mmCIF file of C-alpha atoms in Angstrom:
data_model
loop_
_atom_site.group_PDB
_atom_site.id
_atom_site.type_symbol
_atom_site.label_atom_id
_atom_site.label_comp_id
_atom_site.label_asym_id
_atom_site.label_seq_id
_atom_site.Cartn_x
_atom_site.Cartn_y
_atom_site.Cartn_z
ATOM 1 C CA MET A 1 171.632 126.464 122.694
ATOM 2 C CA THR A 2 172.500 123.258 120.822
ATOM 3 C CA ASP A 3 169.581 120.934 120.204
ATOM 4 C CA GLU A 4 170.761 117.529 121.547
ATOM 5 C CA LYS A 5 167.350 115.918 121.589
ATOM 6 C CA ILE A 6 167.182 112.289 120.530
ATOM 7 C CA TYR A 7 164.662 112.073 117.663
ATOM 8 C CA ARG A 8 163.139 108.579 117.156
ATOM 9 C CA ALA A 9 160.668 106.781 114.906
ATOM 10 C CA SER A 10 159.914 103.063 114.695
ATOM 11 C CA THR A 11 158.107 100.810 112.315
ATOM 12 C CA THR A 12 157.569 97.180 111.450
ATOM 13 C CA ALA A 13 157.715 96.020 107.832
ATOM 14 C CA PRO A 14 156.593 92.728 106.293
ATOM 15 C CA VAL A 15 158.169 89.963 104.298
ATOM 16 C CA ASN A 16 156.782 89.479 100.807
ATOM 17 C CA ILE A 17 157.041 86.266 98.768
ATOM 18 C CA ALA A 18 156.839 86.711 95.014
ATOM 19 C CA VAL A 19 154.631 84.559 92.845
ATOM 20 C CA ILE A 20 156.109 86.179 89.715
ATOM 21 C CA LYS A 21 159.809 86.389 90.358
ATOM 22 C CA TYR A 22 162.174 89.279 89.921
ATOM 23 C CA TRP A 23 165.401 87.937 88.409
ATOM 24 C CA GLY A 24 167.842 90.091 86.430
ATOM 25 C CA LYS A 25 168.802 93.749 86.333
ATOM 26 C CA ARG A 26 168.758 96.135 83.411
ATOM 27 C CA ASP A 27 170.640 98.656 85.496
ATOM 28 C CA PRO A 28 172.494 97.243 88.503
ATOM 29 C CA ALA A 29 173.462 100.659 89.877
ATOM 30 C CA LEU A 30 169.778 101.793 90.101
ATOM 31 C CA ASN A 31 168.471 98.267 90.821
ATOM 32 C CA LEU A 32 166.191 98.333 87.777
ATOM 33 C CA PRO A 33 164.740 94.908 86.926
ATOM 34 C CA THR A 34 164.609 93.214 83.538
ATOM 35 C CA ASN A 35 161.056 92.019 84.266
ATOM 36 C CA SER A 36 158.037 93.059 86.354
ATOM 37 C CA SER A 37 157.115 90.910 89.404
ATOM 38 C CA LEU A 38 154.247 90.324 91.786
ATOM 39 C CA SER A 39 154.104 89.242 95.362
ATOM 40 C CA VAL A 40 151.899 88.504 98.354
ATOM 41 C CA THR A 41 152.658 90.553 101.453
ATOM 42 C CA LEU A 42 152.733 88.256 104.527
ATOM 43 C CA ALA A 43 151.306 88.980 107.981
ATOM 44 C CA GLN A 44 153.646 90.830 110.290
ATOM 45 C CA SER A 45 152.404 88.843 113.277
ATOM 46 C CA ASP A 46 154.405 86.002 111.857
ATOM 47 C CA LEU A 47 157.246 87.573 109.760
ATOM 48 C CA ARG A 48 158.523 91.096 110.185
ATOM 49 C CA THR A 49 161.481 93.415 110.611
ATOM 50 C CA HIS A 50 161.174 95.958 113.429
ATOM 51 C CA THR A 51 163.363 99.044 112.949
ATOM 52 C CA THR A 52 163.981 102.177 114.989
ATOM 53 C CA ALA A 53 165.601 105.170 113.287
ATOM 54 C CA SER A 54 167.092 107.791 115.537
ATOM 55 C CA CYS A 55 169.212 110.900 115.043
ATOM 56 C CA SER A 56 170.669 113.670 117.142
ATOM 57 C CA SER A 57 173.244 116.451 116.912
ATOM 58 C CA ALA A 58 174.871 114.618 119.812
ATOM 59 C CA PHE A 59 175.566 111.520 117.669
ATOM 60 C CA SER A 60 178.927 111.413 116.043
ATOM 61 C CA ALA A 61 179.383 110.349 112.431
ATOM 62 C CA PRO A 62 179.211 107.984 110.652
ATOM 63 C CA ASP A 63 175.707 106.458 110.446
ATOM 64 C CA THR A 64 175.431 103.051 112.149
ATOM 65 C CA LEU A 65 173.172 100.045 111.856
ATOM 66 C CA ILE A 66 172.724 97.183 114.334
ATOM 67 C CA LEU A 67 170.818 94.141 113.089
ATOM 68 C CA ASN A 68 169.865 91.438 115.512
ATOM 69 C CA SER A 69 172.388 92.847 118.057
ATOM 70 C CA ALA A 70 175.278 92.722 115.546
ATOM 71 C CA PRO A 71 176.860 95.826 113.899
ATOM 72 C CA GLN A 72 176.373 95.919 110.116
ATOM 73 C CA GLU A 73 178.218 97.617 107.301
ATOM 74 C CA ILE A 74 176.166 100.618 106.143
ATOM 75 C CA SER A 75 178.659 102.526 103.975
ATOM 76 C CA SER A 76 178.199 100.281 100.883
ATOM 77 C CA ALA A 77 176.374 101.560 97.778
ATOM 78 C CA ARG A 78 172.897 100.277 98.479
ATOM 79 C CA PRO A 79 172.338 101.605 102.023
ATOM 80 C CA THR A 80 174.123 104.796 101.094
ATOM 81 C CA ALA A 81 171.783 105.326 98.118
ATOM 82 C CA CYS A 82 168.722 104.989 100.388
ATOM 83 C CA LEU A 83 170.102 107.301 103.137
ATOM 84 C CA THR A 84 171.198 109.870 100.637
ATOM 85 C CA ALA A 85 167.838 109.987 98.975
ATOM 86 C CA LEU A 86 165.958 110.245 102.241
ATOM 87 C CA ARG A 87 168.244 112.987 103.544
ATOM 88 C CA SER A 88 167.721 114.955 100.325
ATOM 89 C CA LEU A 89 163.948 114.822 100.803
ATOM 90 C CA ARG A 90 164.270 116.005 104.408
ATOM 91 C CA ALA A 91 166.682 118.784 103.437
ATOM 92 C CA ALA A 92 164.103 120.059 100.937
ATOM 93 C CA LEU A 93 161.579 120.305 103.802
ATOM 94 C CA GLU A 94 164.100 122.127 105.958
ATOM 95 C CA ASP A 95 164.914 124.607 103.190
ATOM 96 C CA ALA A 96 161.230 125.353 102.724
ATOM 97 C CA ASP A 97 160.687 125.816 106.500
ATOM 98 C CA PRO A 98 163.757 127.157 108.366
ATOM 99 C CA LYS A 99 162.015 126.464 111.714
ATOM 100 C CA LEU A 100 162.352 122.726 111.244
ATOM 101 C CA PRO A 101 165.219 121.024 113.114
ATOM 102 C CA LYS A 102 168.045 120.124 110.759
ATOM 103 C CA LEU A 103 167.616 116.387 111.063
ATOM 104 C CA SER A 104 169.139 115.824 107.659
ATOM 105 C CA THR A 105 172.506 116.935 109.007
ATOM 106 C CA PHE A 106 172.469 114.591 112.010
ATOM 107 C CA ALA A 107 174.089 111.149 112.108
ATOM 108 C CA LEU A 108 171.658 108.232 112.192
ATOM 109 C CA ARG A 109 171.543 105.357 114.630
ATOM 110 C CA LEU A 110 169.538 102.537 113.144
ATOM 111 C CA VAL A 111 168.558 99.400 115.068
ATOM 112 C CA SER A 112 166.649 96.424 113.490
ATOM 113 C CA VAL A 113 165.415 93.078 114.712
ATOM 114 C CA ASN A 114 164.028 90.251 112.548
ATOM 115 C CA ASN A 115 161.706 87.642 113.990
ATOM 116 C CA PHE A 116 162.878 85.164 111.302
ATOM 117 C CA PRO A 117 166.252 83.896 110.031
ATOM 118 C CA THR A 118 168.199 86.520 108.074
ATOM 119 C CA ALA A 119 169.406 85.689 104.536
ATOM 120 C CA ALA A 120 167.752 82.291 104.520
ATOM 121 C CA GLY A 121 165.531 82.645 101.465
ATOM 122 C CA LEU A 122 162.792 84.392 103.453
ATOM 123 C CA ALA A 123 163.079 87.851 101.883
ATOM 124 C CA SER A 124 164.929 89.349 104.865
ATOM 125 C CA SER A 125 166.482 92.144 102.807
ATOM 126 C CA ALA A 126 163.062 93.091 101.452
ATOM 127 C CA ALA A 127 161.571 93.532 104.914
ATOM 128 C CA GLY A 128 164.816 95.070 106.175
ATOM 129 C CA PHE A 129 165.124 97.873 103.592
ATOM 130 C CA ALA A 130 161.354 98.500 103.657
ATOM 131 C CA ALA A 131 161.473 98.953 107.414
ATOM 132 C CA LEU A 132 164.607 101.175 107.176
ATOM 133 C CA VAL A 133 163.092 103.457 104.527
ATOM 134 C CA ARG A 134 159.744 103.720 106.260
ATOM 135 C CA ALA A 135 161.245 104.341 109.711
ATOM 136 C CA ILE A 136 163.553 107.130 108.438
ATOM 137 C CA ALA A 137 160.721 108.610 106.376
ATOM 138 C CA ASP A 138 158.687 108.790 109.587
ATOM 139 C CA LEU A 139 161.599 110.216 111.509
ATOM 140 C CA TYR A 140 162.024 112.928 108.846
ATOM 141 C CA ALA A 141 158.210 113.493 108.692
ATOM 142 C CA LEU A 142 158.281 113.014 104.927
ATOM 143 C CA PRO A 143 154.879 113.454 103.270
ATOM 144 C CA HIS A 144 155.646 111.004 100.456
ATOM 145 C CA THR A 145 153.381 108.039 99.633
ATOM 146 C CA ALA A 146 154.453 104.385 99.949
ATOM 147 C CA THR A 147 154.666 104.204 96.140
ATOM 148 C CA GLU A 148 156.963 107.231 96.056
ATOM 149 C CA LEU A 149 159.149 105.745 98.825
ATOM 150 C CA SER A 150 159.268 102.507 96.834
ATOM 151 C CA LEU A 151 161.668 104.270 94.447
ATOM 152 C CA ILE A 152 164.097 104.604 97.328
ATOM 153 C CA ALA A 153 163.599 101.184 98.879
ATOM 154 C CA ARG A 154 164.173 99.584 95.511
ATOM 155 C CA GLN A 155 167.699 100.950 95.470
ATOM 156 C CA GLY A 156 168.461 99.089 98.652
ATOM 157 C CA SER A 157 166.888 95.774 97.721
ATOM 158 C CA GLY A 158 164.740 95.394 94.649
ATOM 159 C CA SER A 159 161.975 93.397 96.285
ATOM 160 C CA ALA A 160 161.910 95.838 99.235
ATOM 161 C CA CYS A 161 159.774 98.177 97.142
ATOM 162 C CA ARG A 162 156.931 95.611 97.295
ATOM 163 C CA SER A 163 157.117 95.390 101.087
ATOM 164 C CA LEU A 164 156.097 99.036 101.403
ATOM 165 C CA LEU A 165 152.564 97.996 100.463
ATOM 166 C CA GLY A 166 150.250 95.377 101.810
ATOM 167 C CA GLY A 167 148.102 92.789 100.028
ATOM 168 C CA TYR A 168 148.956 91.775 96.451
ATOM 169 C CA VAL A 169 151.678 94.050 95.061
ATOM 170 C CA ALA A 170 153.322 94.411 91.666
ATOM 171 C CA TRP A 171 156.699 95.931 90.933
ATOM 172 C CA ASP A 172 156.488 97.375 87.422
ATOM 173 C CA LYS A 173 159.858 97.131 85.691
ATOM 174 C CA GLY A 174 159.360 100.528 83.951
ATOM 175 C CA SER A 175 161.165 101.662 80.848
ATOM 176 C CA ARG A 176 162.764 104.961 81.783
ATOM 177 C CA ALA A 177 166.549 105.061 82.073
ATOM 178 C CA ASP A 178 166.349 106.955 85.371
ATOM 179 C CA GLY A 179 164.039 104.363 86.872
ATOM 180 C CA ARG A 180 161.312 106.829 87.892
ATOM 181 C CA ASP A 181 158.619 104.490 86.567
ATOM 182 C CA SER A 182 160.068 101.355 88.209
ATOM 183 C CA ILE A 183 157.792 101.399 91.236
ATOM 184 C CA ALA A 184 155.591 99.271 93.473
ATOM 185 C CA ARG A 185 151.922 99.204 92.573
ATOM 186 C CA LEU A 186 148.986 97.913 94.579
ATOM 187 C CA VAL A 187 147.160 95.185 92.632
ATOM 188 C CA ALA A 188 144.614 94.508 95.411
ATOM 189 C CA PRO A 189 144.537 95.177 99.169
ATOM 190 C CA ARG A 190 144.520 92.427 101.732
ATOM 191 C CA SER A 191 140.780 93.054 102.244
ATOM 192 C CA HIS A 192 140.103 92.068 98.644
ATOM 193 C CA TRP A 193 141.114 88.441 99.099
ATOM 194 C CA PRO A 194 141.896 88.015 102.794
ATOM 195 C CA ASP A 195 141.689 84.204 102.838
ATOM 196 C CA MET A 196 145.115 83.637 101.322
ATOM 197 C CA ARG A 197 147.390 81.564 103.599
ATOM 198 C CA ALA A 198 150.944 80.374 103.335
ATOM 199 C CA LEU A 199 152.721 77.395 104.881
ATOM 200 C CA ILE A 200 156.525 77.840 104.834
ATOM 201 C CA LEU A 201 158.671 74.745 105.174
ATOM 202 C CA VAL A 202 162.009 76.034 106.436
ATOM 203 C CA VAL A 203 164.547 73.684 104.959
ATOM 204 C CA SER A 204 167.629 75.678 105.865
ATOM 205 C CA ALA A 205 168.230 78.803 107.933
ATOM 206 C CA ASP A 206 171.761 79.121 106.626
ATOM 207 C CA LYS A 207 172.900 81.885 104.275
ATOM 208 C CA LYS A 208 172.500 81.092 100.593
ATOM 209 C CA GLY A 209 175.592 79.662 98.863
ATOM 210 C CA ILE A 210 175.056 82.054 95.953
ATOM 211 C CA SER A 211 173.443 85.416 96.684
ATOM 212 C CA SER A 212 170.512 86.671 94.625
ATOM 213 C CA THR A 213 172.523 89.549 93.209
ATOM 214 C CA THR A 214 175.383 87.317 92.090
ATOM 215 C CA GLY A 215 173.050 84.628 90.748
ATOM 216 C CA MET A 216 170.851 86.915 88.715
ATOM 217 C CA GLN A 217 173.726 88.699 87.042
ATOM 218 C CA ALA A 218 175.171 85.375 86.035
ATOM 219 C CA THR A 219 171.839 84.402 84.571
ATOM 220 C CA VAL A 220 171.585 87.617 82.556
ATOM 221 C CA LYS A 221 175.004 86.997 81.044
ATOM 222 C CA THR A 222 174.818 83.300 80.255
ATOM 223 C CA SER A 223 171.285 81.848 80.184
ATOM 224 C CA ALA A 224 169.758 81.135 76.768
ATOM 225 C CA LEU A 225 166.304 80.839 78.427
ATOM 226 C CA PHE A 226 166.547 84.245 80.057
ATOM 227 C CA GLN A 227 165.388 86.366 77.137
ATOM 228 C CA THR A 228 162.417 84.114 76.428
ATOM 229 C CA ARG A 229 161.389 84.265 80.082
ATOM 230 C CA THR A 230 161.822 88.042 80.358
ATOM 231 C CA ASN A 231 160.264 89.065 77.076
ATOM 232 C CA HIS A 232 157.474 86.515 76.648
ATOM 233 C CA VAL A 233 156.777 84.326 79.689
ATOM 234 C CA VAL A 234 156.653 86.908 82.489
ATOM 235 C CA PRO A 235 154.544 89.548 80.698
ATOM 236 C CA LYS A 236 151.891 86.965 79.920
ATOM 237 C CA GLU A 237 151.927 85.503 83.466
ATOM 238 C CA MET A 238 151.776 88.966 85.047
ATOM 239 C CA ALA A 239 148.563 89.718 83.153
ATOM 240 C CA GLU A 240 147.078 86.299 83.953
ATOM 241 C CA ILE A 241 147.816 86.314 87.674
ATOM 242 C CA GLU A 242 146.516 89.870 88.147
ATOM 243 C CA GLN A 243 143.321 88.657 86.552
ATOM 244 C CA ALA A 244 143.226 85.631 88.821
ATOM 245 C CA ILE A 245 143.719 87.810 91.940
ATOM 246 C CA HIS A 246 140.912 90.187 90.922
ATOM 247 C CA ALA A 247 138.642 87.205 90.248
ATOM 248 C CA LYS A 248 139.721 85.390 93.439
ATOM 249 C CA ASP A 249 140.403 82.345 91.262
ATOM 250 C CA PHE A 250 142.775 80.172 93.324
ATOM 251 C CA GLU A 251 143.132 77.407 90.756
ATOM 252 C CA SER A 252 144.449 79.861 88.158
ATOM 253 C CA PHE A 253 146.540 81.638 90.822
ATOM 254 C CA GLY A 254 148.047 78.356 91.926
ATOM 255 C CA ARG A 255 148.737 77.024 88.437
ATOM 256 C CA ILE A 256 150.541 80.233 87.438
ATOM 257 C CA THR A 257 152.421 80.408 90.725
ATOM 258 C CA MET A 258 153.840 76.889 90.365
ATOM 259 C CA ARG A 259 154.579 77.259 86.653
ATOM 260 C CA GLU A 260 156.406 80.529 87.305
ATOM 261 C CA SER A 261 158.462 79.019 90.132
ATOM 262 C CA ASN A 262 159.525 76.196 87.827
ATOM 263 C CA SER A 263 160.360 78.693 85.048
ATOM 264 C CA PHE A 264 162.515 80.719 87.353
ATOM 265 C CA HIS A 265 164.506 77.772 88.606
ATOM 266 C CA ALA A 266 164.836 76.349 85.103
ATOM 267 C CA THR A 267 166.497 79.602 84.142
ATOM 268 C CA CYS A 268 168.796 79.303 87.193
ATOM 269 C CA LEU A 269 169.732 75.800 86.013
ATOM 270 C CA ASP A 270 170.388 77.158 82.507
ATOM 271 C CA THR A 271 172.962 79.575 83.991
ATOM 272 C CA GLU A 272 176.701 78.862 83.499
ATOM 273 C CA PRO A 273 177.691 77.474 85.883
ATOM 274 C CA PRO A 274 174.246 76.201 86.889
ATOM 275 C CA ILE A 275 172.706 77.564 90.079
ATOM 276 C CA PHE A 276 171.075 75.050 92.394
ATOM 277 C CA TYR A 277 168.789 76.729 94.876
ATOM 278 C CA LEU A 278 166.503 73.724 95.319
ATOM 279 C CA ASN A 279 167.588 70.518 97.013
ATOM 280 C CA ASP A 280 166.104 67.095 97.658
ATOM 281 C CA VAL A 281 163.835 68.425 100.397
ATOM 282 C CA SER A 282 162.524 71.098 98.064
ATOM 283 C CA ARG A 283 161.694 68.488 95.452
ATOM 284 C CA ALA A 284 159.995 66.291 98.056
ATOM 285 C CA ALA A 285 157.776 69.298 99.011
ATOM 286 C CA ILE A 286 156.825 69.619 95.325
ATOM 287 C CA ARG A 287 155.886 65.951 95.263
ATOM 288 C CA ALA A 288 153.750 66.367 98.349
ATOM 289 C CA VAL A 289 151.904 69.404 96.913
ATOM 290 C CA GLU A 290 151.240 67.486 93.692
ATOM 291 C CA GLU A 291 149.797 64.617 95.778
ATOM 292 C CA ILE A 292 147.523 66.914 97.739
ATOM 293 C CA ASN A 293 146.172 68.479 94.535
ATOM 294 C CA THR A 294 145.627 65.078 92.956
ATOM 295 C CA ARG A 295 143.654 63.895 95.996
ATOM 296 C CA ALA A 296 141.583 67.086 95.937
ATOM 297 C CA GLY A 297 140.896 66.760 92.219
ATOM 298 C CA LYS A 298 141.843 70.417 91.737
ATOM 299 C CA ILE A 299 144.596 72.860 92.676
ATOM 300 C CA VAL A 300 144.194 73.696 96.373
ATOM 301 C CA ALA A 301 147.893 74.148 97.127
ATOM 302 C CA ALA A 302 150.587 76.016 95.204
ATOM 303 C CA TYR A 303 154.329 75.835 95.848
ATOM 304 C CA THR A 304 156.812 78.562 95.096
ATOM 305 C CA PHE A 305 160.548 78.835 95.850
ATOM 306 C CA ASP A 306 162.624 82.008 95.911
ATOM 307 C CA ALA A 307 166.408 81.899 95.691
ATOM 308 C CA GLY A 308 166.728 79.195 98.320
ATOM 309 C CA PRO A 309 165.347 75.723 99.274
ATOM 310 C CA ASN A 310 162.508 76.817 101.500
ATOM 311 C CA ALA A 311 159.045 75.916 100.207
ATOM 312 C CA VAL A 312 156.252 78.504 100.415
ATOM 313 C CA ILE A 313 152.905 76.750 99.906
ATOM 314 C CA TYR A 314 149.926 79.037 99.234
ATOM 315 C CA HIS A 315 146.388 77.879 99.988
ATOM 316 C CA LEU A 316 143.087 79.280 101.079
ATOM 317 C CA GLU A 317 141.787 79.315 104.660
ATOM 318 C CA GLU A 318 138.972 76.929 103.676
ATOM 319 C CA ASN A 319 141.604 74.330 102.671
ATOM 320 C CA LYS A 320 143.977 74.761 105.579
ATOM 321 C CA ASP A 321 143.274 71.302 107.028
ATOM 322 C CA LEU A 322 143.657 69.584 103.651
ATOM 323 C CA VAL A 323 146.917 71.400 102.889
ATOM 324 C CA ALA A 324 148.643 72.408 106.149
ATOM 325 C CA GLY A 325 146.934 69.539 107.958
ATOM 326 C CA SER A 326 148.464 66.975 105.587
ATOM 327 C CA PHE A 327 151.916 68.366 106.257
ATOM 328 C CA ASN A 328 151.199 68.498 110.008
ATOM 329 C CA PHE A 329 150.509 64.754 109.951
ATOM 330 C CA LEU A 330 154.027 64.166 108.566
ATOM 331 C CA LEU A 331 155.815 66.984 110.436
ATOM 332 C CA ALA A 332 153.891 67.297 113.667
ATOM 333 C CA GLU A 333 157.052 67.197 115.769
ATOM 334 C CA LYS A 334 158.569 70.244 114.043
ATOM 335 C CA GLN A 335 158.649 73.678 115.649
ATOM 336 C CA GLY A 336 155.997 76.130 114.437
ATOM 337 C CA TRP A 337 152.689 74.331 114.961
ATOM 338 C CA ASP A 338 152.131 75.572 118.513
ATOM 339 C CA GLY A 339 150.793 79.095 117.720
ATOM 340 C CA ASN A 340 147.232 80.085 117.211
ATOM 341 C CA ARG A 341 147.316 79.262 113.498
ATOM 342 C CA GLY A 342 148.783 75.849 114.182
ATOM 343 C CA LYS A 343 146.246 75.049 116.920
ATOM 344 C CA ALA A 344 143.412 75.726 114.467
ATOM 345 C CA ILE A 345 144.693 73.084 112.028
ATOM 346 C CA VAL A 346 143.381 69.489 112.062
ATOM 347 C CA ALA A 347 145.982 66.892 111.080
ATOM 348 C CA MET A 348 144.849 64.984 107.980
ATOM 349 C CA GLU A 349 145.946 61.382 107.901
ATOM 350 C CA GLY A 350 146.053 59.535 104.603
ATOM 351 C CA VAL A 351 145.988 62.506 102.204
ATOM 352 C CA LEU A 352 149.715 62.283 101.482
ATOM 353 C CA SER A 353 150.394 58.835 100.123
ATOM 354 C CA VAL A 354 153.919 59.837 99.017
ATOM 355 C CA ASP A 355 156.323 56.928 99.230
ATOM 356 C CA ASP A 356 158.350 56.340 102.316
ATOM 357 C CA LYS A 357 161.450 57.877 100.780
ATOM 358 C CA VAL A 358 159.737 61.206 100.112
ATOM 359 C CA ALA A 359 158.153 61.237 103.592
ATOM 360 C CA LYS A 360 161.547 60.496 105.186
ATOM 361 C CA ILE A 361 163.242 63.321 103.230
ATOM 362 C CA LEU A 362 160.660 65.777 104.451
ATOM 363 C CA LYS A 363 160.858 64.597 108.050
ATOM 364 C CA ASP A 364 164.672 64.677 108.047
ATOM 365 C CA GLY A 365 165.078 67.855 106.021
ATOM 366 C CA VAL A 366 162.466 70.312 107.272
ATOM 367 C CA SER A 367 163.747 72.153 110.366
ATOM 368 C CA ARG A 368 160.562 74.070 111.225
ATOM 369 C CA VAL A 369 157.354 75.400 109.756
ATOM 370 C CA ILE A 370 155.912 78.857 109.634
ATOM 371 C CA LEU A 371 152.204 79.374 109.299
ATOM 372 C CA THR A 372 151.141 82.786 108.024
ATOM 373 C CA GLY A 373 148.694 84.605 105.740
ATOM 374 C CA ILE A 374 148.293 87.737 103.684
ATOM 375 C CA GLY A 375 149.085 90.959 105.570
ATOM 376 C CA ASP A 376 149.347 94.740 105.452
ATOM 377 C CA GLY A 377 152.221 97.072 104.731
ATOM 378 C CA PRO A 378 154.567 98.805 107.221
ATOM 379 C CA ILE A 379 153.054 99.780 110.553
ATOM 380 C CA SER A 380 154.395 102.721 112.621
ATOM 381 C CA CYS A 381 154.781 101.825 116.328
ATOM 382 C CA GLN A 382 155.918 103.280 119.630
ATOM 383 C CA GLU A 383 157.984 100.298 120.650
ATOM 384 C CA HIS A 384 161.436 101.765 120.207
ATOM 385 C CA LEU A 385 164.709 99.844 120.058
ATOM 386 C CA VAL A 386 166.680 103.006 121.105
ATOM 387 C CA ASP A 387 165.939 104.750 124.382
ATOM 388 C CA GLU A 388 165.558 108.486 125.012
ATOM 389 C CA GLN A 389 169.321 108.796 125.665
ATOM 390 C CA GLY A 390 170.066 107.233 122.276
ATOM 391 C CA LYS A 391 171.231 103.918 123.780
ATOM 392 C CA LEU A 392 170.394 100.491 122.424
ATOM 393 C CA ILE A 393 167.542 98.826 124.359
ATOM 394 C CA GLU A 394 168.619 95.239 125.025
ATOM 395 C CA ALA A 395 165.979 92.592 124.435
#
């Protein structure tokens, strides 16, 4: 009798925001980076991808993916590399135990939902591929660790390997040609320094004008600053920020984070033609953070920008009113302050004495805010997006 059971597994996976940026590939096919990187995993209560992986002998080929209710292309090289690797691991289990159902031979039906804008500089591909790999690994009952699975997630989206772990996570660039040592590594769990918070100023929810992949390859080919950053700046800052994390030294953490963000974007500007990910609103956010730190007499807020204009401002829980509260005074009418995190913040009048022009740019340019903090890695769940008949569950 043919087994037509619908097999399902679901997981949620987090966004991570790098403080040491990944930019450039030494092997585009394997997604091997030219430099190591380090990120903070953010809380899934605020930012996550929820994915259900399902398979059945009743499903017809090819594999399919639905993201936010829209069908997606899944036959391109990156998703194919992930699915092929995961199927190979499952097939090895089936070969070792003939009693196991032959899930590796079944077509996959993948359904994902983000609770944040896709492709808007909020690391959607990192959370997406981490959720995809973790959900299929659970579906296939793979015994592999998160670090081992990071080798696979990396092939889908480089930064996705970091979203397979929680807390403070490094992605070591490795040196092997086959990439076996280019993996995610836990620097410290969330519990080590749980007070880290992040205020995200969403400047634009539109797709980036220049994708990260296109931008970084142009930088590798044309930037004179690139080699200095890769060979000298990043290795030094990786060592320093890991030390700051272990010591729970926010001033050092913040100084390195801002310096590294500036270095990354300087390299983008040094690319031919120059890449402009920041805009006037981004620069106004930088001015505001500088003003808060000046008023505090020390670094209590640290900005960083990925390949997009959205500002991520790290701070500690003890300084949430001084940092997030200062922005709340300017941006109180924006969406995002109404959750539990927002209700716990006291608006701080008079901290930001930025000139009227800067305040106006922020008020006009920020579309919403996201309040979040450090979080854990992927979480398996029983809330499936595909029903027992293999049909999409509508929201």
